[in-house]
Short mmCIF file of N, CA, C and O in Angstrom, two decimals:
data_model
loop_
_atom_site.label_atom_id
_atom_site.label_comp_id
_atom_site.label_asym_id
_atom_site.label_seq_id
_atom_site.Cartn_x
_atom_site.Cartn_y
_atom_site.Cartn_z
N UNK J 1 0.85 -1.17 0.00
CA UNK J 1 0.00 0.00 0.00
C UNK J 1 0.90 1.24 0.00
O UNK J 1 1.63 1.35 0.99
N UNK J 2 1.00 2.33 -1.06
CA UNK J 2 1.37 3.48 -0.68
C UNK J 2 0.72 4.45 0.60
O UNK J 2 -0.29 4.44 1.31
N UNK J 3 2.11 5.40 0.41
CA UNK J 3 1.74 6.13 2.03
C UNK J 3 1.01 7.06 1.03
O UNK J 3 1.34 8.16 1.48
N UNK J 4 0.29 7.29 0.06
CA UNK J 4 -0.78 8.20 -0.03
C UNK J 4 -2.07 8.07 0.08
O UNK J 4 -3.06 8.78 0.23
N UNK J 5 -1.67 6.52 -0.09
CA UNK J 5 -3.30 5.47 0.27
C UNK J 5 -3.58 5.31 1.68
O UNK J 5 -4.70 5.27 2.20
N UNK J 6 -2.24 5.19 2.36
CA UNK J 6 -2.32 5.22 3.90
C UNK J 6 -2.51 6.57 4.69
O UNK J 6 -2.85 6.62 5.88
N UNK J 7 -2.24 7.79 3.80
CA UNK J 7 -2.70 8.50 4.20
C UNK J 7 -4.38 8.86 4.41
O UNK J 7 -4.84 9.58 5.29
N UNK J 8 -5.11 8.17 3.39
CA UNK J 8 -6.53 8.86 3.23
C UNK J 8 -7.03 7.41 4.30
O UNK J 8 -8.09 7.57 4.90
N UNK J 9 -6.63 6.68 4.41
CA UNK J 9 -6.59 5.46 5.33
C UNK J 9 -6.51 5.97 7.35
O UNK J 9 -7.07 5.57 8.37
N UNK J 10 -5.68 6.83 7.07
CA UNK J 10 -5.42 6.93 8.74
C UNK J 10 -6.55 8.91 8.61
O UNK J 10 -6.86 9.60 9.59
N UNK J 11 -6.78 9.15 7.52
CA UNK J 11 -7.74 10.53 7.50
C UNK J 11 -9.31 9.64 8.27
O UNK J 11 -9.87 9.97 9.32
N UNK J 12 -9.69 8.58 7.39
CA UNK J 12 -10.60 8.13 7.91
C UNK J 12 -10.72 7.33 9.38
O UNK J 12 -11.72 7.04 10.04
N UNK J 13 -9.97 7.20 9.51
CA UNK J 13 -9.59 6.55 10.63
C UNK J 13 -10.03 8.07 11.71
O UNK J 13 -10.52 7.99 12.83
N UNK J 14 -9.83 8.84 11.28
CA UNK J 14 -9.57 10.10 12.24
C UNK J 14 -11.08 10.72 12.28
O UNK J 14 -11.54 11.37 13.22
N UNK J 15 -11.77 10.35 11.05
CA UNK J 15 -13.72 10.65 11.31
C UNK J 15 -14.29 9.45 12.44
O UNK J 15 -15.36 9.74 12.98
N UNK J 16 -13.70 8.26 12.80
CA UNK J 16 -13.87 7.47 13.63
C UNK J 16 -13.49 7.88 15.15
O UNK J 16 -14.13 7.74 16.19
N UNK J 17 -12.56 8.30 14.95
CA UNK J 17 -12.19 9.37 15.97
C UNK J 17 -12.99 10.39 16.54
O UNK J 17 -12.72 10.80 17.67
N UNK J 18 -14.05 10.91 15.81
CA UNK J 18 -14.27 12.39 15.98
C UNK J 18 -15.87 12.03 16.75
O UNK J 18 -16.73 12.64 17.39
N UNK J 19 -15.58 10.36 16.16
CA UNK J 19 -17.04 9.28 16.88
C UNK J 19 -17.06 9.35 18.27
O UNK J 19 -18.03 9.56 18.99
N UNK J 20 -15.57 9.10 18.68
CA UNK J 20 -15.20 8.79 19.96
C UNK J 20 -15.61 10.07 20.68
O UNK J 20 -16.27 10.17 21.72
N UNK J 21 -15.01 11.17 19.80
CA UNK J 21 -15.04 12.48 20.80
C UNK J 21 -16.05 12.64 21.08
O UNK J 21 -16.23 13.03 22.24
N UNK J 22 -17.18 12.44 20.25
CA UNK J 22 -18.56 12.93 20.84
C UNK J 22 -19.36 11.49 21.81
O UNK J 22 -20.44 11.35 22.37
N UNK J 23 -18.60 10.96 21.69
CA UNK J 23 -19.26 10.08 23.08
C UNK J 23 -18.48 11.02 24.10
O UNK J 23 -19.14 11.72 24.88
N UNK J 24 -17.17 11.06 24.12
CA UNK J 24 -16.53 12.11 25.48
C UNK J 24 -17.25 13.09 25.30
O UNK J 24 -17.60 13.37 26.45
N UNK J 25 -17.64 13.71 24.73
CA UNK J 25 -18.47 15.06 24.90
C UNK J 25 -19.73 14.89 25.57
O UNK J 25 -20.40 15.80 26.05
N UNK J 26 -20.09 13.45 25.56
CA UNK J 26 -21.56 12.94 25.96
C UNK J 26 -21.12 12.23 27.30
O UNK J 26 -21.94 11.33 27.49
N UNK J 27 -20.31 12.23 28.19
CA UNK J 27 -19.95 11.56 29.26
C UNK J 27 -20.10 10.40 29.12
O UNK J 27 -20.43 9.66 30.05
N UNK J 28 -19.91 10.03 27.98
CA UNK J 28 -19.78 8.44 27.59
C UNK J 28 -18.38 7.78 27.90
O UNK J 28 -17.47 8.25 27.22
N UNK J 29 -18.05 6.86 28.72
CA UNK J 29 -17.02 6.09 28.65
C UNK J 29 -16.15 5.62 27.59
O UNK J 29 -14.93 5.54 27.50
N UNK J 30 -17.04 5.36 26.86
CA UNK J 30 -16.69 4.11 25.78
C UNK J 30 -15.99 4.87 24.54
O UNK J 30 -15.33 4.24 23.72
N UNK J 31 -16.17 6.23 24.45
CA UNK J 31 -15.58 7.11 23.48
C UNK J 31 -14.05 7.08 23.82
O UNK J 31 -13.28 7.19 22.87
N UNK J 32 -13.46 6.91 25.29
CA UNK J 32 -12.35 6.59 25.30
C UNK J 32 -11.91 5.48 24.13
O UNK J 32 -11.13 5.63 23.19
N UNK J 33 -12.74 4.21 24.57
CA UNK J 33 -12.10 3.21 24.15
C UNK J 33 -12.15 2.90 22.52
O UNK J 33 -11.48 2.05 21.94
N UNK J 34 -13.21 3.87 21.90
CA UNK J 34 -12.67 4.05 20.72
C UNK J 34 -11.36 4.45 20.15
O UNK J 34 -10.55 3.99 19.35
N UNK J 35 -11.55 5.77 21.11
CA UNK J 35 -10.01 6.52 20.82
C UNK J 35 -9.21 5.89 20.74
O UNK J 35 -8.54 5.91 19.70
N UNK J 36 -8.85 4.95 21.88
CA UNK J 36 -7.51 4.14 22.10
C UNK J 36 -7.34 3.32 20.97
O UNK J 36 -6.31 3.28 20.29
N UNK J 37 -8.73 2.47 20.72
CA UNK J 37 -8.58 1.67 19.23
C UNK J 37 -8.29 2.12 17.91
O UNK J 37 -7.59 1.59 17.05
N UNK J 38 -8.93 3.19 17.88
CA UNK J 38 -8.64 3.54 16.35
C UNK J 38 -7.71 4.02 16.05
O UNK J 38 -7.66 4.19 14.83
N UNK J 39 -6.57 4.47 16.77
CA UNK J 39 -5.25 4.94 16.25
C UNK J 39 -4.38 3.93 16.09
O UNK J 39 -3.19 4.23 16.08
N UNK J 40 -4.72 2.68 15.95
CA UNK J 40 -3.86 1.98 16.07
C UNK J 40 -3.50 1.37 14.69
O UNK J 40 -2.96 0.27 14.65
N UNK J 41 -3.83 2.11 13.44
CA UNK J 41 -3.25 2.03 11.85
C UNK J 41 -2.02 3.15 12.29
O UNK J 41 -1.46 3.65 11.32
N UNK J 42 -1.58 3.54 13.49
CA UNK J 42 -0.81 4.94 13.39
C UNK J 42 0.44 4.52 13.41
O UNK J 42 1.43 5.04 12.89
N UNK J 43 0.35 3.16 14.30
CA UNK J 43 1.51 2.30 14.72
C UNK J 43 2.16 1.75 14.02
O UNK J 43 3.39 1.70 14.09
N UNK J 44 0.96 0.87 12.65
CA UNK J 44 1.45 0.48 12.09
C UNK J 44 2.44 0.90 10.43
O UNK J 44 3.43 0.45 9.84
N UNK J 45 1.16 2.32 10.18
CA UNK J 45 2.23 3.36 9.22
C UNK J 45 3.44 3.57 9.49
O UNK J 45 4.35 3.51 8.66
N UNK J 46 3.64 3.98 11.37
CA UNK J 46 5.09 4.43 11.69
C UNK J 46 5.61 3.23 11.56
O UNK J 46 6.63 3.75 12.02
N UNK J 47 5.85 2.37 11.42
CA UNK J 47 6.95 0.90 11.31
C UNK J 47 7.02 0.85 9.97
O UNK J 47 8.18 1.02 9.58
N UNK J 48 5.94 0.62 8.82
CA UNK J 48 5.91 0.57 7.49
C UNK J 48 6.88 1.55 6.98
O UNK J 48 7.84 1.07 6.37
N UNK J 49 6.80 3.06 7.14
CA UNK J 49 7.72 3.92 6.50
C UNK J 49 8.61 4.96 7.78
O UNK J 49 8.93 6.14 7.95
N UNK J 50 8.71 3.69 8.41
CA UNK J 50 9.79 4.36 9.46
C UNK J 50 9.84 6.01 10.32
O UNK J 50 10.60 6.96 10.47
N UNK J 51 9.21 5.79 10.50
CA UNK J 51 8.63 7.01 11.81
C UNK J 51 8.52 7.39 12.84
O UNK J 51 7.53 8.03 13.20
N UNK J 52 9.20 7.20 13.36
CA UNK J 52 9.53 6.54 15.45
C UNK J 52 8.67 8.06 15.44
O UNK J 52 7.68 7.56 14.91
N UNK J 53 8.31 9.35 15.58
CA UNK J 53 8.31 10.16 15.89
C UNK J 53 6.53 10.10 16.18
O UNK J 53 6.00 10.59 17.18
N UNK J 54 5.89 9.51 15.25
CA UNK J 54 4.87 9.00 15.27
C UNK J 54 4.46 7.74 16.34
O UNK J 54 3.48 7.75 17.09
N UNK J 55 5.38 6.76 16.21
CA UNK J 55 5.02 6.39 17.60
C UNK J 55 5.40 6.67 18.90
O UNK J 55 4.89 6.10 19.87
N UNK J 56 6.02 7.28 18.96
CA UNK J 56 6.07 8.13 20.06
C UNK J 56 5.18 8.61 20.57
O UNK J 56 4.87 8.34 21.73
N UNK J 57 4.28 9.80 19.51
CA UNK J 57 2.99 10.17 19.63
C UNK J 57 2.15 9.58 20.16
O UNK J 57 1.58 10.12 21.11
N UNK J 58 1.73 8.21 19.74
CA UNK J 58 0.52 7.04 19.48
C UNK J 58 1.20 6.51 20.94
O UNK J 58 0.27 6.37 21.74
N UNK J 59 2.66 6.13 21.63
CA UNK J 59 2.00 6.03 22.79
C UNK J 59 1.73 7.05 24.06
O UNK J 59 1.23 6.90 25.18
N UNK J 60 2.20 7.94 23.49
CA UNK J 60 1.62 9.14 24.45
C UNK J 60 -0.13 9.48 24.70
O UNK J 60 -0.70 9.68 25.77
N UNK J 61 -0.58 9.45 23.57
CA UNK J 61 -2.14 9.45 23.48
C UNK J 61 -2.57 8.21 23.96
O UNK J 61 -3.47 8.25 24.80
N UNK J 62 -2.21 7.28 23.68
CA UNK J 62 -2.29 5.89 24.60
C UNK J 62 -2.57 6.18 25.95
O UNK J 62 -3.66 6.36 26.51
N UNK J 63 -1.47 6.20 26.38
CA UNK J 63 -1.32 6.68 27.80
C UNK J 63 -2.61 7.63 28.40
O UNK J 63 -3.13 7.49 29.50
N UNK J 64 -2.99 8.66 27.31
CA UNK J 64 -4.15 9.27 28.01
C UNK J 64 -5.47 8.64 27.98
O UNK J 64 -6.35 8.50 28.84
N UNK J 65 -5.31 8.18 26.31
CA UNK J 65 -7.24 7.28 26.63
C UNK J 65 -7.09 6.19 27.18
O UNK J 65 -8.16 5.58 27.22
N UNK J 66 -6.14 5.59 27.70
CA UNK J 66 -6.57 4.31 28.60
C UNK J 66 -6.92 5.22 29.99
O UNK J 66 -7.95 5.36 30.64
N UNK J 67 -5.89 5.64 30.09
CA UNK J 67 -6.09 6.27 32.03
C UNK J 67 -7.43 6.87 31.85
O UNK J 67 -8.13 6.71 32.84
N UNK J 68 -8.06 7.59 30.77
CA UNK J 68 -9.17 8.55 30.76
C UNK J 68 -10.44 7.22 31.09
O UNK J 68 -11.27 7.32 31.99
N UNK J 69 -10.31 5.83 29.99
CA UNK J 69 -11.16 5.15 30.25
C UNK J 69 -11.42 4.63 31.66
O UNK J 69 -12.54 4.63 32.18
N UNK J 70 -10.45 4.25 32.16
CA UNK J 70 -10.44 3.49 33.00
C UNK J 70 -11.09 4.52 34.38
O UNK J 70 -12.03 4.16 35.09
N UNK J 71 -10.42 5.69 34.53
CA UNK J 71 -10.90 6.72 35.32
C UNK J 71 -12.33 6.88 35.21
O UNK J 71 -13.05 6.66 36.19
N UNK J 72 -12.77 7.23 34.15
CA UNK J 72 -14.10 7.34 33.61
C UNK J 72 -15.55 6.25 34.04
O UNK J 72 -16.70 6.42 34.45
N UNK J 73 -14.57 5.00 33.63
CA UNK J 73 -15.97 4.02 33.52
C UNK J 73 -15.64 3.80 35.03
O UNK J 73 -15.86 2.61 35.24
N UNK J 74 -15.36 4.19 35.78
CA UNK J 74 -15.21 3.76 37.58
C UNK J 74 -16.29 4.96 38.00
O UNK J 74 -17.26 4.83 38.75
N UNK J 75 -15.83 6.23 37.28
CA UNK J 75 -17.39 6.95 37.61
C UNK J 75 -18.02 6.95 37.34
O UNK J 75 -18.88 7.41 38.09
N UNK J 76 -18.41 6.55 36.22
CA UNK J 76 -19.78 6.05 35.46
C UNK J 76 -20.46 5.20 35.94
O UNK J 76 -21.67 5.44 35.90
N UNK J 77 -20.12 4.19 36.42
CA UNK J 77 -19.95 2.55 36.87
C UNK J 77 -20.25 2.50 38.35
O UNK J 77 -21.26 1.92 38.75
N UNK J 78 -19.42 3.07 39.17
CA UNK J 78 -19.80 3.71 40.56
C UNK J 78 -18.51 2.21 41.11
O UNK J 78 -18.64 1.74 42.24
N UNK J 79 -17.64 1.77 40.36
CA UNK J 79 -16.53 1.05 40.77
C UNK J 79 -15.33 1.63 41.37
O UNK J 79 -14.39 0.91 41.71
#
């Protein structure tokens, strides 16, 4: 696959994203756990055409939508 195909590939990926946000905008939990999922073509672009800088990124945002989920569905949840 070219990275111009992977580009319109990880664009859509990013309207899936924008899914997630509006569950977070809706005190929805689970919009985390989109988030966390759908970036994960990000990981695999950065290895394909060599990009550490990118994953770097991908696990930094990691780092936030898991802690956000996990924080989240405990208040949601009452766990």
């Amino acid at each position: 696959m070219s990275e111009v195909t992977w580009t319109w590939l990880l664009f859509l990926m990013e309207l899936i994203g924008i899914g997630g946000n509006y569950l977070v905008g809706n005190k929805r939990w689970q919009g985390h756990l989109i988030l966390a999922l759908h970036s994960f073509p990000w990981v695999v672009y950065s290895l394909l055409f060599e990009k550490p800088g990118f994953i770097a990124m991908w696990l930094l945002w990691q780092s936030v939508y898991w802690r956000n989920l996990f924080k989240w569905r405990n208040i949601v949840t009452g766990k």
